[in-house]
Amino acid sequence: MSSLRDKVALITGASSGLGAETVRLFSRKGATVFGIARDSDRLAEVFADVETGAYRSLDVGSASACRDAVERCVAQFGQLDALINIAGRHQMRRTEAVTDEDWAEDLAVNLNGPFYLCRAALPHLLARGGAIVNVGSVAGVEGQAYSAGYCAAKHGLIGLTRALAVEYTADRLRVNAVCPGGMLTPQLEQFTAPAGADFDLIMRTASPRGMMQPLDVAKVIAFLASDDAVAVHGAVYRVDNGKGAG
Ligand SMILES: NC(=O)c1ccc[n+]([C@@H]2O[C@H](COP(=O)([O-])OP(=O)(O)OC[C@H]3O[C@@H](n4cnc5c(N)ncnc54)[C@H](O)[C@@H]3O)[C@@H](O)[C@H]2O)c1
């Protein structure tokens, strides 16, 4: 099992679903974890079980807040070995009903935030030979109905991953993406389809083997953050219970 002992990981989306599960798994594997999410009460609950770590409530759509969080993490723990971008939001809407604010928020959380954190973390990760894992979605590699902003942002996140992987080819840094299919998390439980939605279109996103648990995906993230993935760079891993098989 890939060890994360002596590594410091900054994990976003740490209060819920996949992010919370990843925090717990990284902690069990020996990592020190710095968690970021929006809601401090739920962060406090998750971090009650974390041996070594800290957390901060902030909006990843703010470049200055992202920079402060990276600097706070490095000041507190002395290093940064892994940046795990998990925070995301997905609300289904008919595209003709998407407001400017909806569009901006989809991009802010799902794409701008990961970029701000990558930019701030890069000097520290380059110094350590660290790893970035960006959590996209199957919606980052194929279209999904009623999800224009989310889909565009997640496709952008795959582009960001590949751009960094090429730019830092000569460095020890590794940059990869994980694209989950449906996981049983609060995000999924809160989905509401737009009025009159075509459920056949929505069900195109379903995996043939059913829903995954967030831990199934967290294990792949842990592998990619670990030294066991030494030769994995610029990869886009679908973790989708067979959805991509055709
Ligand atoms: N659940 C699924 O079926 C599924 C499928 C594919 C991809 N994903 C992706 O996996 C990731 C985790 O999803 P989840 O289902 O665990 O979601 P979730 O709703 O359970 O958790 C989302 C997390 O992101 C944080 N967050 C949201 N907006 C934020 C902001 N502006 N600033 C800081 N933090 C913010 C929340 O506080 C929370 O910790 C997301 O990127 C999501 O798009 C989820």
mmCIF file of C-alpha atoms and ligand atoms in Angstrom:
data_model
loop_
_atom_site.group_PDB
_atom_site.id
_atom_site.type_symbol
_atom_site.label_atom_id
_atom_site.label_comp_id
_atom_site.label_asym_id
_atom_site.label_seq_id
_atom_site.Cartn_x
_atom_site.Cartn_y
_atom_site.Cartn_z
ATOM 1 C CA MET A 1 0.000 0.000 0.000
ATOM 2 C CA SER A 2 1.476 3.370 -1.068
ATOM 3 C CA SER A 3 2.883 5.208 1.929
ATOM 4 C CA LEU A 4 2.571 8.963 2.364
ATOM 5 C CA ARG A 5 4.757 9.073 5.476
ATOM 6 C CA ASP A 6 6.678 12.338 5.928
ATOM 7 C CA LYS A 7 4.658 14.052 3.204
ATOM 8 C CA VAL A 8 2.668 17.244 3.644
ATOM 9 C CA ALA A 9 -0.474 17.421 1.489
ATOM 10 C CA LEU A 10 -2.798 20.360 0.884
ATOM 11 C CA ILE A 11 -6.255 18.962 0.081
ATOM 12 C CA THR A 12 -9.228 21.068 -1.014
ATOM 13 C CA GLY A 13 -12.867 20.070 -0.625
ATOM 14 C CA ALA A 14 -11.740 18.580 2.679
ATOM 15 C CA SER A 15 -15.035 18.932 4.544
ATOM 16 C CA SER A 16 -17.216 16.555 2.547
ATOM 17 C CA GLY A 17 -17.490 13.565 0.223
ATOM 18 C CA LEU A 18 -14.343 12.657 -1.702
ATOM 19 C CA GLY A 19 -12.245 15.393 -0.081
ATOM 20 C CA ALA A 20 -13.079 14.276 3.470
ATOM 21 C CA GLU A 21 -12.369 10.641 2.564
ATOM 22 C CA THR A 22 -9.053 11.646 0.988
ATOM 23 C CA VAL A 23 -8.068 13.584 4.118
ATOM 24 C CA ARG A 24 -8.778 10.512 6.285
ATOM 25 C CA LEU A 25 -6.914 8.157 3.931
ATOM 26 C CA PHE A 26 -3.866 10.431 3.637
ATOM 27 C CA SER A 27 -3.785 10.743 7.415
ATOM 28 C CA ARG A 28 -3.944 6.938 7.856
ATOM 29 C CA LYS A 29 -1.069 6.650 5.393
ATOM 30 C CA GLY A 30 1.085 8.934 7.521
ATOM 31 C CA ALA A 31 0.717 12.282 5.751
ATOM 32 C CA THR A 32 0.338 15.636 7.430
ATOM 33 C CA VAL A 33 -2.769 17.197 5.919
ATOM 34 C CA PHE A 34 -3.719 20.845 5.430
ATOM 35 C CA GLY A 35 -7.416 20.921 4.515
ATOM 36 C CA ILE A 36 -9.379 23.615 2.726
ATOM 37 C CA ALA A 37 -13.130 23.897 2.285
ATOM 38 C CA ARG A 38 -15.928 26.405 2.674
ATOM 39 C CA ASP A 39 -17.531 25.244 5.907
ATOM 40 C CA SER A 40 -15.431 25.332 9.079
ATOM 41 C CA ASP A 41 -17.811 23.271 11.251
ATOM 42 C CA ARG A 42 -17.635 20.286 8.937
ATOM 43 C CA LEU A 43 -13.886 20.744 8.521
ATOM 44 C CA ALA A 44 -13.572 20.572 12.312
ATOM 45 C CA GLU A 45 -15.531 17.281 12.354
ATOM 46 C CA VAL A 46 -13.303 15.712 9.681
ATOM 47 C CA PHE A 47 -10.094 16.895 11.315
ATOM 48 C CA ALA A 48 -11.134 15.548 14.742
ATOM 49 C CA ASP A 49 -9.795 12.162 13.496
ATOM 50 C CA VAL A 50 -6.666 13.530 11.813
ATOM 51 C CA GLU A 51 -3.439 12.879 13.691
ATOM 52 C CA THR A 52 -1.316 15.724 12.269
ATOM 53 C CA GLY A 53 -2.888 18.520 10.317
ATOM 54 C CA ALA A 54 -4.665 21.839 10.161
ATOM 55 C CA TYR A 55 -7.508 23.318 8.168
ATOM 56 C CA ARG A 56 -8.792 26.586 6.867
ATOM 57 C CA SER A 57 -12.172 27.710 5.625
ATOM 58 C CA LEU A 58 -11.896 29.799 2.470
ATOM 59 C CA ASP A 59 -13.266 30.301 -1.034
ATOM 60 C CA VAL A 60 -10.924 28.758 -3.636
ATOM 61 C CA GLY A 61 -12.284 31.315 -6.112
ATOM 62 C CA SER A 62 -10.127 33.923 -4.366
ATOM 63 C CA ALA A 63 -6.535 34.027 -5.638
ATOM 64 C CA SER A 64 -5.276 35.822 -2.526
ATOM 65 C CA ALA A 65 -6.970 33.348 -0.165
ATOM 66 C CA CYS A 66 -5.387 30.451 -2.087
ATOM 67 C CA ARG A 67 -1.944 32.057 -1.906
ATOM 68 C CA ASP A 68 -2.344 32.721 1.837
ATOM 69 C CA ALA A 69 -3.384 29.107 2.461
ATOM 70 C CA VAL A 70 -0.322 27.709 0.676
ATOM 71 C CA GLU A 71 1.966 30.050 2.582
ATOM 72 C CA ARG A 72 0.252 29.205 5.893
ATOM 73 C CA CYS A 73 0.644 25.471 5.198
ATOM 74 C CA VAL A 74 4.355 25.811 4.413
ATOM 75 C CA ALA A 75 4.937 28.130 7.386
ATOM 76 C CA GLN A 76 3.233 25.667 9.732
ATOM 77 C CA PHE A 77 4.612 22.365 8.406
ATOM 78 C CA GLY A 78 7.846 23.453 6.700
ATOM 79 C CA GLN A 79 7.204 21.922 3.281
ATOM 80 C CA LEU A 80 4.586 20.977 0.697
ATOM 81 C CA ASP A 81 4.754 17.645 -1.153
ATOM 82 C CA ALA A 82 1.297 17.267 -2.670
ATOM 83 C CA LEU A 83 -1.506 19.547 -3.831
ATOM 84 C CA ILE A 84 -4.813 17.711 -4.229
ATOM 85 C CA ASN A 85 -7.502 19.851 -5.888
ATOM 86 C CA ILE A 86 -10.856 18.272 -5.032
ATOM 87 C CA ALA A 87 -13.201 21.186 -4.218
ATOM 88 C CA GLY A 88 -15.934 21.412 -6.804
ATOM 89 C CA ARG A 89 -19.540 22.264 -7.408
ATOM 90 C CA HIS A 90 -22.063 20.952 -9.904
ATOM 91 C CA GLN A 91 -25.586 22.232 -10.326
ATOM 92 C CA MET A 92 -27.646 21.065 -13.267
ATOM 93 C CA ARG A 93 -29.352 23.771 -15.293
ATOM 94 C CA ARG A 94 -30.717 24.131 -18.788
ATOM 95 C CA THR A 95 -28.095 26.149 -20.607
ATOM 96 C CA GLU A 96 -30.576 28.848 -21.626
ATOM 97 C CA ALA A 97 -31.281 29.428 -17.900
ATOM 98 C CA VAL A 98 -27.638 29.740 -16.815
ATOM 99 C CA THR A 99 -26.975 33.227 -15.420
ATOM 100 C CA ASP A 100 -23.691 35.098 -15.696
ATOM 101 C CA GLU A 101 -23.241 34.440 -11.957
ATOM 102 C CA ASP A 102 -23.817 30.657 -12.342
ATOM 103 C CA TRP A 103 -21.261 30.503 -15.146
ATOM 104 C CA ALA A 104 -18.699 32.552 -13.217
ATOM 105 C CA GLU A 105 -19.172 30.425 -10.076
ATOM 106 C CA ASP A 106 -18.776 27.137 -11.993
ATOM 107 C CA LEU A 107 -15.477 28.356 -13.417
ATOM 108 C CA ALA A 108 -14.327 29.956 -10.150
ATOM 109 C CA VAL A 109 -14.640 26.797 -8.063
ATOM 110 C CA ASN A 110 -13.860 24.086 -10.608
ATOM 111 C CA LEU A 111 -11.099 25.777 -12.629
ATOM 112 C CA ASN A 112 -9.856 29.101 -11.249
ATOM 113 C CA GLY A 113 -9.333 27.694 -7.744
ATOM 114 C CA PRO A 114 -7.152 24.788 -8.913
ATOM 115 C CA PHE A 115 -5.145 27.204 -11.070
ATOM 116 C CA TYR A 116 -4.619 29.671 -8.198
ATOM 117 C CA LEU A 117 -3.498 26.862 -5.902
ATOM 118 C CA CYS A 118 -1.203 25.282 -8.520
ATOM 119 C CA ARG A 119 0.417 28.662 -9.177
ATOM 120 C CA ALA A 120 0.979 29.340 -5.482
ATOM 121 C CA ALA A 121 2.149 25.799 -4.702
ATOM 122 C CA LEU A 122 4.497 25.305 -7.675
ATOM 123 C CA PRO A 123 7.659 26.830 -6.143
ATOM 124 C CA HIS A 124 7.276 24.613 -3.057
ATOM 125 C CA LEU A 125 6.387 21.482 -5.030
ATOM 126 C CA LEU A 126 9.280 22.022 -7.454
ATOM 127 C CA ALA A 127 11.667 22.347 -4.531
ATOM 128 C CA ARG A 128 10.506 18.990 -3.085
ATOM 129 C CA GLY A 129 9.822 16.964 -6.258
ATOM 130 C CA GLY A 130 6.148 16.962 -5.306
ATOM 131 C CA ALA A 131 2.888 15.990 -6.974
ATOM 132 C CA ILE A 132 -0.322 17.686 -8.095
ATOM 133 C CA VAL A 133 -3.507 15.648 -8.442
ATOM 134 C CA ASN A 134 -6.436 17.506 -9.996
ATOM 135 C CA VAL A 135 -9.846 15.913 -9.559
ATOM 136 C CA GLY A 136 -11.823 16.379 -12.734
ATOM 137 C CA SER A 137 -14.807 14.264 -13.652
ATOM 138 C CA VAL A 138 -16.048 12.083 -16.462
ATOM 139 C CA ALA A 139 -17.611 15.455 -17.398
ATOM 140 C CA GLY A 140 -14.027 16.620 -18.028
ATOM 141 C CA VAL A 141 -13.574 14.133 -20.861
ATOM 142 C CA GLU A 142 -17.097 13.846 -22.296
ATOM 143 C CA GLY A 143 -20.216 15.980 -22.533
ATOM 144 C CA GLN A 144 -22.960 15.954 -19.884
ATOM 145 C CA ALA A 145 -26.416 17.423 -20.322
ATOM 146 C CA TYR A 146 -27.511 20.435 -18.254
ATOM 147 C CA SER A 147 -23.914 20.946 -17.113
ATOM 148 C CA ALA A 148 -22.341 23.457 -19.526
ATOM 149 C CA GLY A 149 -20.345 25.420 -16.933
ATOM 150 C CA TYR A 150 -19.269 22.348 -14.971
ATOM 151 C CA CYS A 151 -18.296 20.470 -18.130
ATOM 152 C CA ALA A 152 -16.378 23.431 -19.547
ATOM 153 C CA ALA A 153 -14.515 23.940 -16.262
ATOM 154 C CA LYS A 154 -13.653 20.251 -15.839
ATOM 155 C CA HIS A 155 -12.444 20.018 -19.459
ATOM 156 C CA GLY A 156 -10.352 23.104 -18.670
ATOM 157 C CA LEU A 157 -8.914 21.391 -15.613
ATOM 158 C CA ILE A 158 -7.710 18.494 -17.774
ATOM 159 C CA GLY A 159 -6.105 21.060 -20.094
ATOM 160 C CA LEU A 160 -4.421 22.748 -17.116
ATOM 161 C CA THR A 161 -3.108 19.359 -15.938
ATOM 162 C CA ARG A 162 -1.620 18.531 -19.321
ATOM 163 C CA ALA A 163 -0.171 22.034 -19.812
ATOM 164 C CA LEU A 164 1.671 21.856 -16.481
ATOM 165 C CA ALA A 165 2.830 18.299 -17.178
ATOM 166 C CA VAL A 166 4.471 19.438 -20.406
ATOM 167 C CA GLU A 167 5.851 22.696 -18.994
ATOM 168 C CA TYR A 168 7.559 20.911 -16.092
ATOM 169 C CA THR A 169 8.834 17.900 -18.050
ATOM 170 C CA ALA A 170 12.426 18.601 -16.987
ATOM 171 C CA ASP A 171 11.514 18.851 -13.282
ATOM 172 C CA ARG A 172 10.810 16.208 -10.666
ATOM 173 C CA LEU A 173 7.253 17.530 -10.221
ATOM 174 C CA ARG A 174 4.446 15.161 -11.315
ATOM 175 C CA VAL A 175 1.034 16.462 -12.427
ATOM 176 C CA ASN A 176 -1.925 14.151 -13.000
ATOM 177 C CA ALA A 177 -5.717 14.169 -13.071
ATOM 178 C CA VAL A 178 -8.340 11.754 -11.804
ATOM 179 C CA CYS A 179 -11.764 11.728 -13.462
ATOM 180 C CA PRO A 180 -14.359 10.051 -11.251
ATOM 181 C CA GLY A 181 -17.702 8.728 -12.346
ATOM 182 C CA GLY A 182 -20.657 8.768 -9.964
ATOM 183 C CA MET A 183 -19.733 8.546 -6.266
ATOM 184 C CA LEU A 184 -22.097 8.467 -3.318
ATOM 185 C CA THR A 185 -21.347 11.870 -1.785
ATOM 186 C CA PRO A 186 -23.392 14.875 -0.617
ATOM 187 C CA GLN A 187 -22.840 16.516 -4.026
ATOM 188 C CA LEU A 188 -24.643 13.659 -5.718
ATOM 189 C CA GLU A 189 -27.368 13.452 -3.079
ATOM 190 C CA GLN A 190 -28.167 17.158 -3.582
ATOM 191 C CA PHE A 191 -28.631 16.926 -7.358
ATOM 192 C CA THR A 192 -31.857 18.256 -8.738
ATOM 193 C CA ALA A 193 -32.657 17.900 -12.410
ATOM 194 C CA PRO A 194 -34.032 20.958 -14.208
ATOM 195 C CA ALA A 195 -37.798 20.989 -14.751
ATOM 196 C CA GLY A 196 -38.768 18.837 -17.710
ATOM 197 C CA ALA A 197 -35.278 17.323 -17.974
ATOM 198 C CA ASP A 198 -34.735 14.319 -20.235
ATOM 199 C CA PHE A 199 -33.690 11.558 -17.806
ATOM 200 C CA ASP A 200 -32.311 9.425 -20.616
ATOM 201 C CA LEU A 201 -29.725 12.155 -21.163
ATOM 202 C CA ILE A 202 -28.944 12.352 -17.441
ATOM 203 C CA MET A 203 -28.628 8.571 -17.159
ATOM 204 C CA ARG A 204 -25.952 8.588 -19.862
ATOM 205 C CA THR A 205 -23.587 9.574 -17.036
ATOM 206 C CA ALA A 206 -24.306 6.378 -15.066
ATOM 207 C CA SER A 207 -21.638 3.708 -14.695
ATOM 208 C CA PRO A 208 -22.615 0.154 -15.734
ATOM 209 C CA ARG A 209 -21.346 -1.214 -12.418
ATOM 210 C CA GLY A 210 -23.190 1.346 -10.309
ATOM 211 C CA MET A 211 -22.096 4.049 -7.923
ATOM 212 C CA MET A 212 -18.684 4.142 -6.298
ATOM 213 C CA GLN A 213 -17.751 4.977 -2.750
ATOM 214 C CA PRO A 214 -15.500 8.032 -2.395
ATOM 215 C CA LEU A 215 -12.808 5.831 -0.816
ATOM 216 C CA ASP A 216 -12.534 3.908 -4.133
ATOM 217 C CA VAL A 217 -11.386 7.141 -5.771
ATOM 218 C CA ALA A 218 -9.353 8.418 -2.794
ATOM 219 C CA LYS A 219 -7.136 5.315 -3.088
ATOM 220 C CA VAL A 220 -6.189 6.263 -6.658
ATOM 221 C CA ILE A 221 -5.438 9.834 -5.565
ATOM 222 C CA ALA A 222 -3.214 8.498 -2.769
ATOM 223 C CA PHE A 223 -1.325 6.318 -5.245
ATOM 224 C CA LEU A 224 -0.750 9.273 -7.594
ATOM 225 C CA ALA A 225 0.507 11.430 -4.704
ATOM 226 C CA SER A 226 2.878 8.706 -3.520
ATOM 227 C CA ASP A 227 6.379 7.806 -4.687
ATOM 228 C CA ASP A 228 4.927 4.560 -6.119
ATOM 229 C CA ALA A 229 3.630 6.686 -9.018
ATOM 230 C CA VAL A 230 7.136 7.914 -9.853
ATOM 231 C CA ALA A 231 6.632 7.380 -13.617
ATOM 232 C CA VAL A 232 3.044 8.666 -13.822
ATOM 233 C CA HIS A 233 3.076 12.216 -15.196
ATOM 234 C CA GLY A 234 0.494 13.984 -17.363
ATOM 235 C CA ALA A 235 -1.950 11.103 -16.976
ATOM 236 C CA VAL A 236 -5.722 11.461 -16.926
ATOM 237 C CA TYR A 237 -7.092 8.524 -14.931
ATOM 238 C CA ARG A 238 -10.743 7.671 -15.392
ATOM 239 C CA VAL A 239 -12.013 6.061 -12.200
ATOM 240 C CA ASP A 240 -15.556 5.453 -13.337
ATOM 241 C CA ASN A 241 -16.563 1.850 -12.664
ATOM 242 C CA GLY A 242 -16.419 0.954 -16.342
ATOM 243 C CA LYS A 243 -18.286 3.901 -17.841
ATOM 244 C CA GLY A 244 -15.473 4.650 -20.291
ATOM 245 C CA ALA A 245 -15.230 1.076 -21.560
ATOM 246 C CA GLY A 246 -17.787 1.730 -24.305
HETATM 247 N N1 LIG B 1 -19.937 12.945 -6.483
HETATM 248 C C1 LIG B 1 -19.792 12.590 -7.752
HETATM 249 O O1 LIG B 1 -20.535 11.746 -8.270
HETATM 250 C C2 LIG B 1 -18.666 13.192 -8.575
HETATM 251 C C3 LIG B 1 -18.461 12.682 -9.871
HETATM 252 C C4 LIG B 1 -17.409 13.200 -10.622
HETATM 253 C C5 LIG B 1 -16.594 14.184 -10.111
HETATM 254 N N2 LIG B 1 -16.821 14.667 -8.866
HETATM 255 C C6 LIG B 1 -15.911 15.708 -8.375
HETATM 256 O O2 LIG B 1 -15.278 15.248 -7.183
HETATM 257 C C7 LIG B 1 -15.015 16.375 -6.337
HETATM 258 C C8 LIG B 1 -15.611 16.126 -4.970
HETATM 259 O O3 LIG B 1 -17.001 15.999 -5.113
HETATM 260 P P1 LIG B 1 -17.941 15.528 -3.912
HETATM 261 O O4 LIG B 1 -19.006 14.738 -4.526
HETATM 262 O O5 LIG B 1 -17.122 14.976 -2.812
HETATM 263 O O6 LIG B 1 -18.566 16.958 -3.497
HETATM 264 P P2 LIG B 1 -19.159 17.499 -2.108
HETATM 265 O O7 LIG B 1 -20.234 18.454 -2.482
HETATM 266 O O8 LIG B 1 -19.463 16.384 -1.177
HETATM 267 O O9 LIG B 1 -17.930 18.334 -1.503
HETATM 268 C C9 LIG B 1 -17.479 19.498 -2.147
HETATM 269 C C10 LIG B 1 -16.362 20.108 -1.324
HETATM 270 O O10 LIG B 1 -15.864 21.261 -2.041
HETATM 271 C C11 LIG B 1 -15.844 22.370 -1.150
HETATM 272 N N3 LIG B 1 -16.095 23.597 -1.894
HETATM 273 C C12 LIG B 1 -17.125 23.873 -2.729
HETATM 274 N N4 LIG B 1 -17.026 25.130 -3.182
HETATM 275 C C13 LIG B 1 -15.903 25.671 -2.613
HETATM 276 C C14 LIG B 1 -15.260 26.922 -2.675
HETATM 277 N N5 LIG B 1 -15.752 27.923 -3.423
HETATM 278 N N6 LIG B 1 -14.128 27.106 -1.946
HETATM 279 C C15 LIG B 1 -13.621 26.112 -1.179
HETATM 280 N N7 LIG B 1 -14.176 24.892 -1.096
HETATM 281 C C16 LIG B 1 -15.308 24.668 -1.794
HETATM 282 C C17 LIG B 1 -16.975 22.101 -0.143
HETATM 283 O O11 LIG B 1 -16.777 22.861 1.039
HETATM 284 C C18 LIG B 1 -16.797 20.586 0.055
HETATM 285 O O12 LIG B 1 -15.745 20.366 0.976
HETATM 286 C C19 LIG B 1 -15.575 17.608 -7.063
HETATM 287 O O13 LIG B 1 -14.547 18.240 -7.779
HETATM 288 C C20 LIG B 1 -16.596 16.997 -8.002
HETATM 289 O O14 LIG B 1 -16.830 17.824 -9.110
HETATM 290 C C21 LIG B 1 -17.831 14.206 -8.090
#
